mmCIF file with all atom_site columns, C-alpha atoms in Angstrom:
data_model
loop_
_atom_site.group_PDB
_atom_site.id
_atom_site.type_symbol
_atom_site.label_atom_id
_atom_site.label_alt_id
_atom_site.label_comp_id
_atom_site.label_asym_id
_atom_site.label_entity_id
_atom_site.label_seq_id
_atom_site.pdbx_PDB_ins_code
_atom_site.Cartn_x
_atom_site.Cartn_y
_atom_site.Cartn_z
_atom_site.occupancy
_atom_site.B_iso_or_equiv
_atom_site.pdbx_formal_charge
_atom_site.auth_seq_id
_atom_site.auth_comp_id
_atom_site.auth_asym_id
_atom_site.auth_atom_id
_atom_site.pdbx_PDB_model_num
ATOM 1   C CA . MET A 1 1   ? 18.754 -2.409 6.735  1.00 0.00 ? 1   MET A CA 1
ATOM 2   C CA . ALA A 1 2   ? 18.262 0.989  5.247  1.00 0.00 ? 2   ALA A CA 1
ATOM 3   C CA . GLU A 1 3   ? 16.726 2.067  8.511  1.00 0.00 ? 3   GLU A CA 1
ATOM 4   C CA . GLU A 1 4   ? 19.770 0.841  10.426 1.00 0.00 ? 4   GLU A CA 1
ATOM 5   C CA . LYS A 1 5   ? 22.113 2.785  8.133  1.00 0.00 ? 5   LYS A CA 1
ATOM 6   C CA . GLY A 1 6   ? 19.928 5.875  8.505  1.00 0.00 ? 6   GLY A CA 1
ATOM 7   C CA . MET A 1 7   ? 19.866 5.416  12.270 1.00 0.00 ? 7   MET A CA 1
ATOM 8   C CA . GLY A 1 8   ? 23.645 4.847  12.324 1.00 0.00 ? 8   GLY A CA 1
ATOM 9   C CA . LYS A 1 9   ? 24.192 8.073  10.380 1.00 0.00 ? 9   LYS A CA 1
ATOM 10  C CA . VAL A 1 10  ? 21.961 9.983  12.790 1.00 0.00 ? 10  VAL A CA 1
ATOM 11  C CA . ILE A 1 11  ? 23.786 8.565  15.835 1.00 0.00 ? 11  ILE A CA 1
ATOM 12  C CA . PHE A 1 12  ? 27.168 9.285  14.219 1.00 0.00 ? 12  PHE A CA 1
ATOM 13  C CA . THR A 1 13  ? 26.045 12.842 13.352 1.00 0.00 ? 13  THR A CA 1
ATOM 14  C CA . VAL A 1 14  ? 24.793 13.440 16.910 1.00 0.00 ? 14  VAL A CA 1
ATOM 15  C CA . PHE A 1 15  ? 28.066 11.990 18.289 1.00 0.00 ? 15  PHE A CA 1
ATOM 16  C CA . VAL A 1 16  ? 30.141 14.299 16.061 1.00 0.00 ? 16  VAL A CA 1
ATOM 17  C CA . ILE A 1 17  ? 28.024 17.308 17.045 1.00 0.00 ? 17  ILE A CA 1
ATOM 18  C CA . ILE A 1 18  ? 28.432 16.475 20.761 1.00 0.00 ? 18  ILE A CA 1
ATOM 19  C CA . LEU A 1 19  ? 32.183 15.935 20.259 1.00 0.00 ? 19  LEU A CA 1
ATOM 20  C CA . VAL A 1 20  ? 32.536 19.273 18.449 1.00 0.00 ? 20  VAL A CA 1
ATOM 21  C CA . ALA A 1 21  ? 30.536 20.952 21.229 1.00 0.00 ? 21  ALA A CA 1
ATOM 22  C CA . PHE A 1 22  ? 32.830 19.437 23.888 1.00 0.00 ? 22  PHE A CA 1
ATOM 23  C CA . LEU A 1 23  ? 35.924 20.545 21.960 1.00 0.00 ? 23  LEU A CA 1
ATOM 24  C CA . PHE A 1 24  ? 34.546 24.070 21.580 1.00 0.00 ? 24  PHE A CA 1
ATOM 25  C CA . PHE A 1 25  ? 33.688 24.196 25.296 1.00 0.00 ? 25  PHE A CA 1
ATOM 26  C CA . HIS A 1 26  ? 37.162 22.852 26.200 1.00 0.00 ? 26  HIS A CA 1
ATOM 27  C CA . PHE A 1 27  ? 38.989 25.440 24.078 1.00 0.00 ? 27  PHE A CA 1
ATOM 28  C CA . TYR A 1 28  ? 36.741 28.184 25.464 1.00 0.00 ? 28  TYR A CA 1
ATOM 29  C CA . LYS A 1 29  ? 37.567 27.161 29.056 1.00 0.00 ? 29  LYS A CA 1
ATOM 30  C CA . VAL A 1 30  ? 41.296 26.866 28.315 1.00 0.00 ? 30  VAL A CA 1
ATOM 31  C CA . ASN A 1 31  ? 41.260 30.339 26.753 1.00 0.00 ? 31  ASN A CA 1
ATOM 32  C CA . THR A 1 32  ? 39.401 31.784 29.768 1.00 0.00 ? 32  THR A CA 1
ATOM 33  C CA . ILE A 1 33  ? 41.803 30.144 32.217 1.00 0.00 ? 33  ILE A CA 1
ATOM 34  C CA . GLU A 1 34  ? 44.803 31.427 30.234 1.00 0.00 ? 34  GLU A CA 1
ATOM 35  C CA . LYS A 1 35  ? 43.429 34.990 30.340 1.00 0.00 ? 35  LYS A CA 1
ATOM 36  C CA . GLN A 1 36  ? 42.890 34.714 34.107 1.00 0.00 ? 36  GLN A CA 1
ATOM 37  C CA . TYR A 1 37  ? 46.410 33.382 34.546 1.00 0.00 ? 37  TYR A CA 1
ATOM 38  C CA . GLN A 1 38  ? 47.916 36.222 32.510 1.00 0.00 ? 38  GLN A CA 1
ATOM 39  C CA . SER A 1 39  ? 45.893 38.746 34.518 1.00 0.00 ? 39  SER A CA 1
ATOM 40  C CA . THR A 1 40  ? 47.070 37.188 37.787 1.00 0.00 ? 40  THR A CA 1
ATOM 41  C CA . VAL A 1 41  ? 50.701 37.171 36.642 1.00 0.00 ? 41  VAL A CA 1
ATOM 42  C CA . LYS A 1 42  ? 50.443 40.825 35.631 1.00 0.00 ? 42  LYS A CA 1
ATOM 43  C CA . THR A 1 43  ? 48.945 41.753 39.010 1.00 0.00 ? 43  THR A CA 1
ATOM 44  C CA . VAL A 1 44  ? 51.608 39.814 40.922 1.00 0.00 ? 44  VAL A CA 1
ATOM 45  C CA . ASN A 1 45  ? 54.389 41.419 38.868 1.00 0.00 ? 45  ASN A CA 1
ATOM 46  C CA . THR A 1 46  ? 52.978 44.875 39.597 1.00 0.00 ? 46  THR A CA 1
ATOM 47  C CA . GLN A 1 47  ? 52.774 44.110 43.310 1.00 0.00 ? 47  GLN A CA 1
ATOM 48  C CA . LEU A 1 48  ? 56.317 42.751 43.243 1.00 0.00 ? 48  LEU A CA 1
ATOM 49  C CA . GLU A 1 49  ? 57.637 45.913 41.581 1.00 0.00 ? 49  GLU A CA 1
ATOM 50  C CA . GLU A 1 50  ? 55.885 48.079 44.186 1.00 0.00 ? 50  GLU A CA 1
ATOM 51  C CA . ALA A 1 51  ? 57.274 45.940 47.016 1.00 0.00 ? 51  ALA A CA 1
ATOM 52  C CA . ASN A 1 52  ? 60.788 46.211 45.553 1.00 0.00 ? 52  ASN A CA 1
ATOM 53  C CA . LYS A 1 53  ? 60.451 50.003 45.376 1.00 0.00 ? 53  LYS A CA 1
ATOM 54  C CA . GLU A 1 54  ? 59.336 50.105 49.007 1.00 0.00 ? 54  GLU A CA 1
ATOM 55  C CA . ILE A 1 55  ? 62.221 47.855 50.046 1.00 0.00 ? 55  ILE A CA 1
ATOM 56  C CA . THR A 1 56  ? 64.688 50.106 48.240 1.00 0.00 ? 56  THR A CA 1
ATOM 57  C CA . LEU A 1 57  ? 63.264 53.181 49.977 1.00 0.00 ? 57  LEU A CA 1
ATOM 58  C CA . MET A 1 58  ? 63.395 51.439 53.353 1.00 0.00 ? 58  MET A CA 1
ATOM 59  C CA . LYS A 1 59  ? 67.004 50.372 52.819 1.00 0.00 ? 59  LYS A CA 1
ATOM 60  C CA . LYS A 1 60  ? 67.939 53.959 52.002 1.00 0.00 ? 60  LYS A CA 1
ATOM 61  C CA . GLU A 1 61  ? 66.073 55.214 55.062 1.00 0.00 ? 61  GLU A CA 1
ATOM 62  C CA . ILE A 1 62  ? 67.787 52.647 57.310 1.00 0.00 ? 62  ILE A CA 1
ATOM 63  C CA . GLU A 1 63  ? 71.162 53.634 55.887 1.00 0.00 ? 63  GLU A CA 1
ATOM 64  C CA . ASN A 1 64  ? 70.425 57.323 56.566 1.00 0.00 ? 64  ASN A CA 1
ATOM 65  C CA . LEU A 1 65  ? 69.371 56.498 60.118 1.00 0.00 ? 65  LEU A CA 1
ATOM 66  C CA . ARG A 1 66  ? 72.637 54.652 60.684 1.00 0.00 ? 66  ARG A CA 1
ATOM 67  C CA . TYR A 1 67  ? 74.588 57.680 59.475 1.00 0.00 ? 67  TYR A CA 1
ATOM 68  C CA . LYS A 1 68  ? 72.523 59.937 61.740 1.00 0.00 ? 68  LYS A CA 1
ATOM 69  C CA . LEU A 1 69  ? 73.337 57.649 64.639 1.00 0.00 ? 69  LEU A CA 1
ATOM 70  C CA . GLU A 1 70  ? 77.052 57.805 63.848 1.00 0.00 ? 70  GLU A CA 1
ATOM 71  C CA . ILE A 1 71  ? 76.919 61.598 63.629 1.00 0.00 ? 71  ILE A CA 1
ATOM 72  C CA . ALA A 1 72  ? 75.041 61.671 66.941 1.00 0.00 ? 72  ALA A CA 1
ATOM 73  C CA . GLY A 1 73  ? 77.891 59.605 68.426 1.00 0.00 ? 73  GLY A CA 1
ATOM 74  C CA . ILE A 1 74  ? 80.403 62.142 67.106 1.00 0.00 ? 74  ILE A CA 1
ATOM 75  C CA . ILE A 1 75  ? 78.351 65.000 68.573 1.00 0.00 ? 75  ILE A CA 1
ATOM 76  C CA . ASN A 1 76  ? 78.286 63.149 71.886 1.00 0.00 ? 76  ASN A CA 1
ATOM 77  C CA . GLU A 1 77  ? 82.087 62.873 71.877 1.00 0.00 ? 77  GLU A CA 1
ATOM 78  C CA . VAL A 1 78  ? 82.369 66.584 71.023 1.00 0.00 ? 78  VAL A CA 1
ATOM 79  C CA . ALA A 1 79  ? 80.061 67.414 73.922 1.00 0.00 ? 79  ALA A CA 1
ATOM 80  C CA . LYS A 1 80  ? 82.382 65.412 76.191 1.00 0.00 ? 80  LYS A CA 1
ATOM 81  C CA . ASN A 1 81  ? 85.357 67.328 74.732 1.00 0.00 ? 81  ASN A CA 1
ATOM 82  C CA . ASN A 1 82  ? 86.789 64.075 73.320 1.00 0.00 ? 82  ASN A CA 1
ATOM 83  C CA . PHE A 1 83  ? 87.876 65.699 70.069 1.00 0.00 ? 83  PHE A CA 1
ATOM 84  C CA . GLY A 1 84  ? 90.357 62.950 69.159 1.00 0.00 ? 84  GLY A CA 1
ATOM 85  C CA . ILE A 1 85  ? 87.713 60.220 69.410 1.00 0.00 ? 85  ILE A CA 1
ATOM 86  C CA . ALA A 1 86  ? 85.223 62.418 67.544 1.00 0.00 ? 86  ALA A CA 1
ATOM 87  C CA . GLN A 1 87  ? 87.742 62.991 64.787 1.00 0.00 ? 87  GLN A CA 1
ATOM 88  C CA . ASP A 1 88  ? 88.445 59.245 64.523 1.00 0.00 ? 88  ASP A CA 1
ATOM 89  C CA . LYS A 1 89  ? 84.710 58.509 64.299 1.00 0.00 ? 89  LYS A CA 1
ATOM 90  C CA . LEU A 1 90  ? 84.342 61.180 61.616 1.00 0.00 ? 90  LEU A CA 1
ATOM 91  C CA . ASP A 1 91  ? 87.184 59.683 59.601 1.00 0.00 ? 91  ASP A CA 1
ATOM 92  C CA . SER A 1 92  ? 85.619 56.234 59.939 1.00 0.00 ? 92  SER A CA 1
ATOM 93  C CA . LEU A 1 93  ? 82.250 57.547 58.735 1.00 0.00 ? 93  LEU A CA 1
ATOM 94  C CA . VAL A 1 94  ? 83.804 59.282 55.736 1.00 0.00 ? 94  VAL A CA 1
ATOM 95  C CA . SER A 1 95  ? 85.749 56.109 54.903 1.00 0.00 ? 95  SER A CA 1
ATOM 96  C CA . LYS A 1 96  ? 82.487 54.130 54.886 1.00 0.00 ? 96  LYS A CA 1
ATOM 97  C CA . LEU A 1 97  ? 80.854 56.694 52.630 1.00 0.00 ? 97  LEU A CA 1
ATOM 98  C CA . GLU A 1 98  ? 83.849 56.677 50.320 1.00 0.00 ? 98  GLU A CA 1
ATOM 99  C CA . ALA A 1 99  ? 83.804 52.857 50.149 1.00 0.00 ? 99  ALA A CA 1
ATOM 100 C CA . LYS A 1 100 ? 80.114 52.965 49.220 1.00 0.00 ? 100 LYS A CA 1
ATOM 101 C CA . LYS A 1 101 ? 80.892 55.627 46.614 1.00 0.00 ? 101 LYS A CA 1
ATOM 102 C CA . HIS A 1 102 ? 78.437 58.155 48.011 1.00 0.00 ? 102 HIS A CA 1
ATOM 103 C CA . LYS A 1 103 ? 77.317 60.609 45.339 1.00 0.00 ? 103 LYS A CA 1
ATOM 104 C CA . ASN A 1 104 ? 78.350 63.679 47.413 1.00 0.00 ? 104 ASN A CA 1
ATOM 105 C CA . ILE A 1 105 ? 81.716 62.316 48.551 1.00 0.00 ? 105 ILE A CA 1
ATOM 106 C CA . ASP A 1 106 ? 83.666 65.342 47.291 1.00 0.00 ? 106 ASP A CA 1
ATOM 107 C CA . GLU A 1 107 ? 81.500 67.710 49.305 1.00 0.00 ? 107 GLU A CA 1
ATOM 108 C CA . ILE A 1 108 ? 81.682 65.383 52.307 1.00 0.00 ? 108 ILE A CA 1
ATOM 109 C CA . LYS A 1 109 ? 85.491 65.364 52.141 1.00 0.00 ? 109 LYS A CA 1
ATOM 110 C CA . LYS A 1 110 ? 85.527 69.194 52.110 1.00 0.00 ? 110 LYS A CA 1
ATOM 111 C CA . LEU A 1 111 ? 83.328 69.192 55.201 1.00 0.00 ? 111 LEU A CA 1
ATOM 112 C CA . GLN A 1 112 ? 85.684 66.648 56.783 1.00 0.00 ? 112 GLN A CA 1
ATOM 113 C CA . ASP A 1 113 ? 88.640 68.966 56.174 1.00 0.00 ? 113 ASP A CA 1
ATOM 114 C CA . ASP A 1 114 ? 86.696 71.885 57.679 1.00 0.00 ? 114 ASP A CA 1
ATOM 115 C CA . LEU A 1 115 ? 85.840 69.764 60.698 1.00 0.00 ? 115 LEU A CA 1
ATOM 116 C CA . HIS A 1 116 ? 89.480 68.749 61.169 1.00 0.00 ? 116 HIS A CA 1
ATOM 117 C CA . ILE A 1 117 ? 90.353 72.446 61.429 1.00 0.00 ? 117 ILE A CA 1
ATOM 118 C CA . LEU A 1 118 ? 87.508 73.032 63.884 1.00 0.00 ? 118 LEU A CA 1
ATOM 119 C CA . PHE A 1 119 ? 88.598 70.047 65.992 1.00 0.00 ? 119 PHE A CA 1
ATOM 120 C CA . THR A 1 120 ? 91.997 71.694 66.500 1.00 0.00 ? 120 THR A CA 1
ATOM 121 C CA . LYS A 1 121 ? 90.245 74.911 67.571 1.00 0.00 ? 121 LYS A CA 1
ATOM 122 C CA . LYS A 1 122 ? 87.965 72.915 69.905 1.00 0.00 ? 122 LYS A CA 1
ATOM 123 C CA . ASP A 1 123 ? 84.930 75.051 69.082 1.00 0.00 ? 123 ASP A CA 1
ATOM 124 C CA . ASN A 1 124 ? 82.030 72.808 70.104 1.00 0.00 ? 124 ASN A CA 1
ATOM 125 C CA . ASN A 1 125 ? 79.226 74.935 68.657 1.00 0.00 ? 125 ASN A CA 1
ATOM 126 C CA . LYS A 1 126 ? 80.793 75.312 65.223 1.00 0.00 ? 126 LYS A CA 1
ATOM 127 C CA . ILE A 1 127 ? 81.708 71.615 65.133 1.00 0.00 ? 127 ILE A CA 1
ATOM 128 C CA . ILE A 1 128 ? 78.132 70.591 65.940 1.00 0.00 ? 128 ILE A CA 1
ATOM 129 C CA . GLU A 1 129 ? 76.840 73.045 63.334 1.00 0.00 ? 129 GLU A CA 1
ATOM 130 C CA . GLN A 1 130 ? 79.187 71.583 60.686 1.00 0.00 ? 130 GLN A CA 1
ATOM 131 C CA . LEU A 1 131 ? 78.155 68.052 61.666 1.00 0.00 ? 131 LEU A CA 1
ATOM 132 C CA . GLY A 1 132 ? 74.539 69.093 60.978 1.00 0.00 ? 132 GLY A CA 1
ATOM 133 C CA . VAL A 1 133 ? 75.608 70.284 57.525 1.00 0.00 ? 133 VAL A CA 1
ATOM 134 C CA . LEU A 1 134 ? 77.448 66.999 57.020 1.00 0.00 ? 134 LEU A CA 1
ATOM 135 C CA . GLN A 1 135 ? 74.336 65.041 57.966 1.00 0.00 ? 135 GLN A CA 1
ATOM 136 C CA . LYS A 1 136 ? 72.207 66.985 55.457 1.00 0.00 ? 136 LYS A CA 1
ATOM 137 C CA . THR A 1 137 ? 74.822 66.440 52.758 1.00 0.00 ? 137 THR A CA 1
ATOM 138 C CA . ILE A 1 138 ? 74.833 62.697 53.403 1.00 0.00 ? 138 ILE A CA 1
ATOM 139 C CA . GLU A 1 139 ? 71.039 62.529 53.216 1.00 0.00 ? 139 GLU A CA 1
ATOM 140 C CA . GLN A 1 140 ? 70.884 64.248 49.822 1.00 0.00 ? 140 GLN A CA 1
#
């Protein structure tokens, strides 16, 4: 009977040692997986921030291209000597910029006033030159 108790203690001790080893291995794996997860989340967040920056830059570039296209339409009307239509398109463009609260709106409005004067004089070259200045001001 003493041998059975001794054998039972040995089996119990081996069982406890194996159980402790499994628990240690489990916690080690969980810790490793958690570190990998945190690393992956950090990488994904970094990539997401970069993608958002690129999207913001692309939106700004698209907006600038739309304004360039509108200014090109105004220049086209000036070339056709349609100063009234050109002036209406200019006013529409400035209204859009004002609604979007463009950072250079005060300067843009001054250029608009200058262009209104030039439209009455019907000086194509100076109008086109001022529209180029307007385009650069919008892009700033």
